[in-house]
Amino acid sequence: MTTVSIIGAGNGGVTAAYHLAKNGHSVCIYDDPAFATQIEAIQETGHITALDEYHESKMLFGGRAKIALATTNIEQALSFSDNIMMICPSFAQEILFKAMLPYLTNSHKLIIMPGNYGGLALNRMKNESGKADLDITFIDAISIPWACRLVDPGVITIMGIKAMLPLSIFPKATDQVKDILSSLMPIPVEFLRDPLEAGLENINFGGHPLLTTLNMGILENFEGNFNYYRDACSPATARAAAKMDEERLRVGKAWGYDLRTELDAMNTLYESDYASVYEFNRASTTHVKIDSAPASSKARYITEDVPYLLVPCYSLATAKGIKVPIVESCIHIASAYNDENYFETGRTIEKMGISPDSPLT
């Protein structure tokens, strides 16, 4: 039995706690005292429930799993296990890491899902906080394994699960860490070179921020009451997303990475064989079950994916003298929507602690 502490009790965190516990691991789940609804529900029952069916659709991995510890005490959570899984919006990564720093040890391994270059940003934060000698291992996953939702406190639905999960290990990928990850994760893992590659391989890159930006009027006026993947993707928006994907691929090549196309990644992760991104979004057996959509520009498809996926790509492109007009335009429009300059507040290469000449120092 492996122990693991989940940091964050949102959709992904509660689902991770459930699935890992169901697979026989001893699980602790933590959230900040200000966001204690899920923790309190799990404390009361001692378990998490996954529904077999929801809205007349069949769900995966239904049942109930016992949780060893649910807590709002960060020191208690970090003492529970050396394996830490942080599943939270990217804008909360540094807030949570600051609370974790006094209790982290050289034996801790921090799995960040999704990473969104978090391993680099948190490593920089660690070094600048006077803890440069603290030998933490950072694991950046490109996403979470599940398509999932919370439906009630302590109750989840799992609509789908990826076939495998690409991730990076930083600063050093040892066989021991690889073995731990392979035994802990509920799906096979693929090891990438570093957190830059993991960030550039995040499949939410185009499908979330661009489609949300292009469809904002409908999203707001219909309050998200439709299927986002099916209804927000049209032949024209899919063509725009394909052009944006070409920009991502050019940036990856300039930094030495041979990235998957968005279509190849989605077909690989979901074991499908669709001919286009448009066809995937319209027909994916996982995504057609997600009968909802973002309802405003404050949804995470903008507030997370623009500053933590598009801004890093733009920053990486600028460092290499590459023009990425669709990425740049999407950042400008999202910034106007939310009256925030994401070019300044987003995750730039400076905030990651890298430079074109010395990328991973």
Tab-separated table of C-alpha atoms in Angstrom:
chain	number	residue	atom	x	y	z
A	1	MET	CA	0.000	0.000	0.000
A	2	THR	CA	1.282	3.460	-0.967
A	3	THR	CA	0.387	6.570	1.010
A	4	VAL	CA	-0.494	9.832	-0.701
A	5	SER	CA	-1.693	13.260	0.411
A	6	ILE	CA	-4.001	15.148	-1.937
A	7	ILE	CA	-3.713	18.935	-1.684
A	8	GLY	CA	-6.935	20.529	-2.928
A	9	ALA	CA	-10.500	19.259	-2.603
A	10	GLY	CA	-12.084	20.430	-5.830
A	11	ASN	CA	-13.356	18.247	-8.688
A	12	GLY	CA	-9.968	16.694	-9.418
A	13	GLY	CA	-8.750	16.445	-5.825
A	14	VAL	CA	-11.804	14.647	-4.488
A	15	THR	CA	-11.823	12.350	-7.534
A	16	ALA	CA	-8.122	11.578	-7.048
A	17	ALA	CA	-8.696	10.782	-3.364
A	18	TYR	CA	-11.588	8.487	-4.274
A	19	HIS	CA	-9.896	6.616	-7.110
A	20	LEU	CA	-6.544	6.163	-5.366
A	21	ALA	CA	-8.270	4.939	-2.196
A	22	LYS	CA	-10.446	2.599	-4.263
A	23	ASN	CA	-7.234	1.205	-5.774
A	24	GLY	CA	-5.959	0.322	-2.297
A	25	HIS	CA	-3.777	3.304	-1.416
A	26	SER	CA	-3.957	5.070	1.945
A	27	VAL	CA	-5.176	8.584	1.201
A	28	CYS	CA	-5.194	11.912	3.022
A	29	ILE	CA	-7.061	14.847	1.488
A	30	TYR	CA	-6.449	18.454	2.505
A	31	ASP	CA	-7.961	21.820	1.739
A	32	ASP	CA	-7.617	25.272	3.213
A	33	PRO	CA	-9.915	25.974	6.175
A	34	ALA	CA	-11.632	28.670	4.092
A	35	PHE	CA	-12.720	25.981	1.593
A	36	ALA	CA	-13.642	23.194	3.973
A	37	THR	CA	-17.000	22.014	2.553
A	38	GLN	CA	-15.650	18.823	0.977
A	39	ILE	CA	-13.303	18.086	3.875
A	40	GLU	CA	-16.113	18.391	6.418
A	41	ALA	CA	-18.373	16.105	4.376
A	42	ILE	CA	-15.635	13.461	4.118
A	43	GLN	CA	-14.834	13.784	7.826
A	44	GLU	CA	-18.492	13.174	8.657
A	45	THR	CA	-18.884	9.990	6.598
A	46	GLY	CA	-15.286	8.763	6.369
A	47	HIS	CA	-15.622	8.102	2.654
A	48	ILE	CA	-16.189	9.509	-0.840
A	49	THR	CA	-18.969	8.243	-3.118
A	50	ALA	CA	-18.856	7.993	-6.917
A	51	LEU	CA	-22.187	7.682	-8.727
A	52	ASP	CA	-22.879	4.849	-11.183
A	53	GLU	CA	-25.224	7.031	-13.226
A	54	TYR	CA	-25.824	10.745	-13.605
A	55	HIS	CA	-28.306	12.568	-15.835
A	56	GLU	CA	-29.206	9.207	-17.417
A	57	SER	CA	-25.604	8.610	-18.498
A	58	LYS	CA	-23.449	5.744	-17.296
A	59	MET	CA	-20.504	6.865	-15.145
A	60	LEU	CA	-17.226	5.049	-14.404
A	61	PHE	CA	-15.848	3.471	-11.212
A	62	GLY	CA	-19.009	3.883	-9.151
A	63	GLY	CA	-18.877	2.942	-5.478
A	64	ARG	CA	-17.566	4.156	-2.166
A	65	ALA	CA	-13.975	4.497	-0.915
A	66	LYS	CA	-12.712	4.973	2.626
A	67	ILE	CA	-10.454	7.981	3.178
A	68	ALA	CA	-7.791	7.589	5.878
A	69	LEU	CA	-7.625	11.287	6.757
A	70	ALA	CA	-9.456	14.457	5.715
A	71	THR	CA	-7.931	17.583	7.202
A	72	THR	CA	-7.554	21.353	7.000
A	73	ASN	CA	-4.164	21.164	8.741
A	74	ILE	CA	-1.370	21.422	6.158
A	75	GLU	CA	1.335	20.140	8.526
A	76	GLN	CA	-0.776	17.049	9.221
A	77	ALA	CA	-1.277	16.451	5.501
A	78	LEU	CA	2.448	16.697	4.699
A	79	SER	CA	3.349	14.437	7.616
A	80	PHE	CA	0.952	11.773	6.341
A	81	SER	CA	2.970	10.943	3.218
A	82	ASP	CA	6.076	11.794	1.215
A	83	ASN	CA	3.929	11.586	-1.931
A	84	ILE	CA	2.053	14.854	-2.370
A	85	MET	CA	-0.468	15.392	-5.158
A	86	MET	CA	-1.436	19.046	-5.672
A	87	ILE	CA	-4.643	19.361	-7.689
A	88	CYS	CA	-5.822	22.950	-7.754
A	89	PRO	CA	-6.212	25.904	-10.109
A	90	SER	CA	-2.799	27.111	-11.227
A	91	PHE	CA	-3.312	30.493	-9.563
A	92	ALA	CA	-3.489	28.673	-6.208
A	93	GLN	CA	-0.255	26.696	-6.658
A	94	GLU	CA	2.034	29.331	-5.189
A	95	ILE	CA	-0.400	30.166	-2.372
A	96	LEU	CA	-0.555	26.528	-1.293
A	97	PHE	CA	3.174	25.988	-1.787
A	98	LYS	CA	3.956	28.914	0.499
A	99	ALA	CA	1.875	27.249	3.229
A	100	MET	CA	3.618	23.920	2.558
A	101	LEU	CA	7.217	25.160	2.559
A	102	PRO	CA	7.834	25.067	6.362
A	103	TYR	CA	6.898	21.375	6.453
A	104	LEU	CA	8.480	20.033	3.270
A	105	THR	CA	11.476	17.692	3.462
A	106	ASN	CA	13.988	16.232	1.046
A	107	SER	CA	11.900	13.075	0.785
A	108	HIS	CA	8.791	14.836	-0.527
A	109	LYS	CA	7.716	14.355	-4.128
A	110	LEU	CA	5.213	16.952	-5.360
A	111	ILE	CA	2.944	15.841	-8.199
A	112	ILE	CA	1.224	18.866	-9.767
A	113	MET	CA	-1.899	18.188	-11.842
A	114	PRO	CA	-2.087	20.014	-14.127
A	115	GLY	CA	1.476	21.244	-13.917
A	116	ASN	CA	1.231	24.268	-16.210
A	117	TYR	CA	4.954	24.903	-15.619
A	118	GLY	CA	4.344	24.776	-11.858
A	119	GLY	CA	7.453	22.694	-11.150
A	120	LEU	CA	9.608	25.514	-12.499
A	121	ALA	CA	7.703	28.335	-10.802
A	122	LEU	CA	7.594	26.566	-7.427
A	123	ASN	CA	11.246	25.553	-7.641
A	124	ARG	CA	12.120	29.224	-8.208
A	125	MET	CA	9.910	30.167	-5.276
A	126	LYS	CA	11.650	27.566	-3.079
A	127	ASN	CA	15.107	28.848	-4.001
A	128	GLU	CA	14.181	32.490	-3.424
A	129	SER	CA	12.649	31.706	-0.018
A	130	GLY	CA	16.008	30.670	1.431
A	131	LYS	CA	15.415	26.937	0.956
A	132	ALA	CA	17.623	26.307	-2.070
A	133	ASP	CA	19.108	23.234	-0.351
A	134	LEU	CA	15.663	21.622	0.026
A	135	ASP	CA	15.765	18.718	-2.428
A	136	ILE	CA	12.127	18.370	-3.515
A	137	THR	CA	11.167	16.445	-6.633
A	138	PHE	CA	8.569	18.214	-8.794
A	139	ILE	CA	6.356	16.174	-11.123
A	140	ASP	CA	4.345	18.152	-13.699
A	141	ALA	CA	1.444	16.240	-15.290
A	142	ILE	CA	-0.129	17.659	-18.446
A	143	SER	CA	-3.604	17.257	-16.960
A	144	ILE	CA	-5.580	15.173	-14.489
A	145	PRO	CA	-6.463	11.597	-15.510
A	146	TRP	CA	-10.232	12.016	-15.161
A	147	ALA	CA	-13.135	13.860	-16.726
A	148	CYS	CA	-15.018	14.404	-13.484
A	149	ARG	CA	-17.356	16.631	-11.524
A	150	LEU	CA	-18.418	17.165	-7.916
A	151	VAL	CA	-22.194	16.853	-7.649
A	152	ASP	CA	-22.594	17.096	-3.848
A	153	PRO	CA	-20.208	17.352	-0.888
A	154	GLY	CA	-18.234	14.112	-0.900
A	155	VAL	CA	-19.996	12.858	-4.054
A	156	ILE	CA	-18.460	12.748	-7.539
A	157	THR	CA	-19.115	11.545	-11.060
A	158	ILE	CA	-16.387	10.211	-13.352
A	159	MET	CA	-17.394	10.560	-17.004
A	160	GLY	CA	-14.168	9.268	-18.479
A	161	ILE	CA	-10.500	8.549	-17.896
A	162	LYS	CA	-7.463	9.007	-20.106
A	163	ALA	CA	-5.571	6.001	-21.431
A	164	MET	CA	-2.263	7.367	-20.147
A	165	LEU	CA	-0.792	10.486	-18.573
A	166	PRO	CA	2.339	12.278	-19.818
A	167	LEU	CA	4.373	13.935	-17.058
A	168	SER	CA	7.829	15.247	-16.282
A	169	ILE	CA	10.135	14.818	-13.279
A	170	PHE	CA	12.321	17.738	-12.202
A	171	PRO	CA	15.115	18.326	-11.412
A	172	LYS	CA	16.164	14.662	-11.582
A	173	ALA	CA	14.196	11.662	-12.838
A	174	THR	CA	15.353	8.680	-10.782
A	175	ASP	CA	14.188	5.095	-11.251
A	176	GLN	CA	12.806	5.162	-7.715
A	177	VAL	CA	10.541	8.120	-8.447
A	178	LYS	CA	9.463	6.570	-11.750
A	179	ASP	CA	8.531	3.337	-9.943
A	180	ILE	CA	6.516	5.223	-7.313
A	181	LEU	CA	4.606	7.142	-9.970
A	182	SER	CA	3.933	4.030	-12.013
A	183	SER	CA	2.499	2.222	-8.987
A	184	LEU	CA	0.529	5.195	-7.658
A	185	MET	CA	-1.135	6.556	-10.793
A	186	PRO	CA	-4.399	4.883	-11.840
A	187	ILE	CA	-3.311	4.876	-15.512
A	188	PRO	CA	0.018	4.290	-17.284
A	189	VAL	CA	2.400	7.244	-17.346
A	190	GLU	CA	4.651	8.565	-20.094
A	191	PHE	CA	7.809	10.360	-19.003
A	192	LEU	CA	8.555	13.675	-20.697
A	193	ARG	CA	11.901	15.512	-20.694
A	194	ASP	CA	11.074	18.391	-18.365
A	195	PRO	CA	8.322	20.767	-17.146
A	196	LEU	CA	8.571	22.924	-20.280
A	197	GLU	CA	7.590	20.006	-22.475
A	198	ALA	CA	4.839	19.022	-20.035
A	199	GLY	CA	3.408	22.546	-20.090
A	200	LEU	CA	3.472	22.757	-23.874
A	201	GLU	CA	1.752	19.352	-24.134
A	202	ASN	CA	-1.293	20.356	-22.059
A	203	ILE	CA	-4.293	19.436	-24.250
A	204	ASN	CA	-6.393	22.292	-22.848
A	205	PHE	CA	-4.193	24.764	-24.751
A	206	GLY	CA	-6.586	25.538	-27.614
A	207	GLY	CA	-9.781	23.738	-26.770
A	208	HIS	CA	-10.408	25.752	-23.612
A	209	PRO	CA	-9.240	29.384	-23.905
A	210	LEU	CA	-9.786	29.950	-27.625
A	211	LEU	CA	-13.214	28.314	-27.917
A	212	THR	CA	-14.335	30.043	-24.725
A	213	THR	CA	-13.125	33.421	-25.991
A	214	LEU	CA	-14.804	32.961	-29.379
A	215	ASN	CA	-18.126	31.863	-27.834
A	216	MET	CA	-18.362	34.250	-24.871
A	217	GLY	CA	-21.663	35.852	-25.886
A	218	ILE	CA	-23.446	32.512	-26.097
A	219	LEU	CA	-21.781	31.234	-22.926
A	220	GLU	CA	-22.947	34.214	-20.906
A	221	ASN	CA	-26.417	34.558	-22.425
A	222	PHE	CA	-27.259	30.883	-22.020
A	223	GLU	CA	-25.510	30.657	-18.619
A	224	GLY	CA	-23.506	27.601	-19.700
A	225	ASN	CA	-26.580	25.400	-20.107
A	226	PHE	CA	-25.390	23.325	-23.050
A	227	ASN	CA	-22.609	20.897	-23.980
A	228	TYR	CA	-19.442	22.949	-24.307
A	229	TYR	CA	-17.390	20.505	-26.361
A	230	ARG	CA	-20.157	19.721	-28.823
A	231	ASP	CA	-21.812	23.130	-29.145
A	232	ALA	CA	-18.906	25.595	-28.844
A	233	CYS	CA	-16.847	23.812	-31.507
A	234	SER	CA	-17.833	24.485	-35.127
A	235	PRO	CA	-15.921	23.911	-38.371
A	236	ALA	CA	-14.701	27.521	-38.307
A	237	THR	CA	-13.670	27.591	-34.636
A	238	ALA	CA	-11.937	24.230	-35.114
A	239	ARG	CA	-9.923	25.730	-37.994
A	240	ALA	CA	-8.899	28.641	-35.784
A	241	ALA	CA	-7.886	26.202	-33.038
A	242	ALA	CA	-5.800	24.269	-35.580
A	243	LYS	CA	-3.942	27.469	-36.531
A	244	MET	CA	-3.318	28.200	-32.860
A	245	ASP	CA	-2.011	24.658	-32.445
A	246	GLU	CA	0.458	25.276	-35.270
A	247	GLU	CA	1.792	28.230	-33.274
A	248	ARG	CA	2.282	26.000	-30.210
A	249	LEU	CA	4.116	23.405	-32.305
A	250	ARG	CA	6.468	26.078	-33.719
A	251	VAL	CA	7.266	27.309	-30.223
A	252	GLY	CA	7.944	23.753	-29.055
A	253	LYS	CA	10.273	23.122	-32.004
A	254	ALA	CA	12.201	26.318	-31.288
A	255	TRP	CA	12.826	25.087	-27.743
A	256	GLY	CA	13.821	21.592	-28.935
A	257	TYR	CA	10.599	19.644	-28.412
A	258	ASP	CA	8.761	17.451	-30.921
A	259	LEU	CA	5.217	17.961	-29.621
A	260	ARG	CA	2.085	16.011	-30.474
A	261	THR	CA	-0.597	17.833	-32.415
A	262	GLU	CA	-3.776	18.520	-30.453
A	263	LEU	CA	-5.626	15.865	-32.483
A	264	ASP	CA	-2.891	13.250	-31.988
A	265	ALA	CA	-2.831	13.970	-28.258
A	266	MET	CA	-6.602	13.653	-27.850
A	267	ASN	CA	-6.762	10.447	-29.884
A	268	THR	CA	-3.855	8.992	-27.898
A	269	LEU	CA	-5.178	10.000	-24.479
A	270	TYR	CA	-8.699	8.758	-25.158
A	271	GLU	CA	-7.857	5.771	-27.401
A	272	SER	CA	-9.864	7.157	-30.293
A	273	ASP	CA	-9.293	7.619	-34.019
A	274	TYR	CA	-11.122	10.794	-34.988
A	275	ALA	CA	-10.117	12.534	-38.193
A	276	SER	CA	-10.369	16.081	-36.829
A	277	VAL	CA	-10.621	18.052	-33.596
A	278	TYR	CA	-14.127	19.070	-34.672
A	279	GLU	CA	-15.169	15.422	-34.990
A	280	PHE	CA	-13.562	14.580	-31.634
A	281	ASN	CA	-15.396	17.349	-29.788
A	282	ARG	CA	-18.703	16.415	-31.385
A	283	ALA	CA	-18.502	12.673	-30.828
A	284	SER	CA	-16.096	11.778	-27.981
A	285	THR	CA	-17.937	9.351	-25.705
A	286	THR	CA	-16.364	11.016	-22.675
A	287	HIS	CA	-17.016	14.633	-23.595
A	288	VAL	CA	-20.616	14.248	-24.765
A	289	LYS	CA	-21.470	13.384	-21.129
A	290	ILE	CA	-20.304	16.823	-19.941
A	291	ASP	CA	-23.606	18.606	-20.405
A	292	SER	CA	-22.434	22.024	-19.219
A	293	ALA	CA	-20.215	24.916	-20.227
A	294	PRO	CA	-18.470	27.923	-18.701
A	295	ALA	CA	-21.018	30.620	-17.906
A	296	SER	CA	-18.781	33.697	-17.855
A	297	SER	CA	-15.331	35.095	-18.554
A	298	LYS	CA	-14.432	34.301	-14.934
A	299	ALA	CA	-14.488	30.562	-15.649
A	300	ARG	CA	-11.197	28.699	-15.328
A	301	TYR	CA	-11.013	28.136	-19.096
A	302	ILE	CA	-10.097	31.847	-19.150
A	303	THR	CA	-8.759	32.675	-15.676
A	304	GLU	CA	-6.466	29.610	-15.538
A	305	ASP	CA	-5.799	28.567	-19.105
A	306	VAL	CA	-5.005	32.015	-20.492
A	307	PRO	CA	-2.434	33.158	-17.877
A	308	TYR	CA	-0.951	29.694	-17.254
A	309	LEU	CA	-1.021	28.128	-20.745
A	310	LEU	CA	-1.242	30.879	-23.352
A	311	VAL	CA	0.946	33.470	-21.602
A	312	PRO	CA	3.802	30.965	-21.064
A	313	CYS	CA	3.595	29.985	-24.735
A	314	TYR	CA	3.645	33.653	-25.771
A	315	SER	CA	6.570	34.313	-23.430
A	316	LEU	CA	8.487	31.307	-24.777
A	317	ALA	CA	7.736	32.441	-28.332
A	318	THR	CA	8.877	36.015	-27.678
A	319	ALA	CA	12.148	34.758	-26.193
A	320	LYS	CA	12.863	33.000	-29.491
A	321	GLY	CA	11.610	35.811	-31.755
A	322	ILE	CA	8.553	33.835	-32.924
A	323	LYS	CA	5.233	35.489	-33.769
A	324	VAL	CA	2.104	33.791	-32.384
A	325	PRO	CA	-0.738	36.100	-33.477
A	326	ILE	CA	-3.686	33.910	-32.509
A	327	VAL	CA	-2.246	33.170	-29.070
A	328	GLU	CA	-1.495	36.854	-28.604
A	329	SER	CA	-4.959	37.917	-29.778
A	330	CYS	CA	-6.658	35.467	-27.433
A	331	ILE	CA	-4.668	36.871	-24.494
A	332	HIS	CA	-5.625	40.434	-25.463
A	333	ILE	CA	-9.344	39.581	-25.709
A	334	ALA	CA	-9.365	37.629	-22.448
A	335	SER	CA	-7.563	40.518	-20.755
A	336	ALA	CA	-10.270	42.894	-22.007
A	337	TYR	CA	-13.033	40.546	-20.823
A	338	ASN	CA	-11.722	40.501	-17.258
A	339	ASP	CA	-10.051	43.921	-17.098
A	340	GLU	CA	-6.722	42.292	-16.268
A	341	ASN	CA	-3.443	42.391	-18.158
A	342	TYR	CA	-2.650	38.698	-18.408
A	343	PHE	CA	0.608	39.483	-20.201
A	344	GLU	CA	1.780	40.898	-16.860
A	345	THR	CA	-0.026	38.657	-14.366
A	346	GLY	CA	0.428	35.383	-16.263
A	347	ARG	CA	3.256	32.857	-15.919
A	348	THR	CA	6.171	34.249	-17.953
A	349	ILE	CA	9.585	32.673	-18.401
A	350	GLU	CA	10.935	35.120	-15.832
A	351	LYS	CA	8.445	33.795	-13.270
A	352	MET	CA	9.516	30.279	-14.179
A	353	GLY	CA	13.129	31.198	-13.519
A	354	ILE	CA	14.371	30.310	-16.996
A	355	SER	CA	15.983	32.076	-19.924
A	356	PRO	CA	16.587	31.176	-23.575
A	357	ASP	CA	20.290	30.584	-22.910
A	358	SER	CA	19.861	28.608	-19.669
A	359	PRO	CA	16.321	27.225	-19.712
A	360	LEU	CA	16.202	25.002	-16.626
A	361	THR	CA	18.465	26.601	-14.022
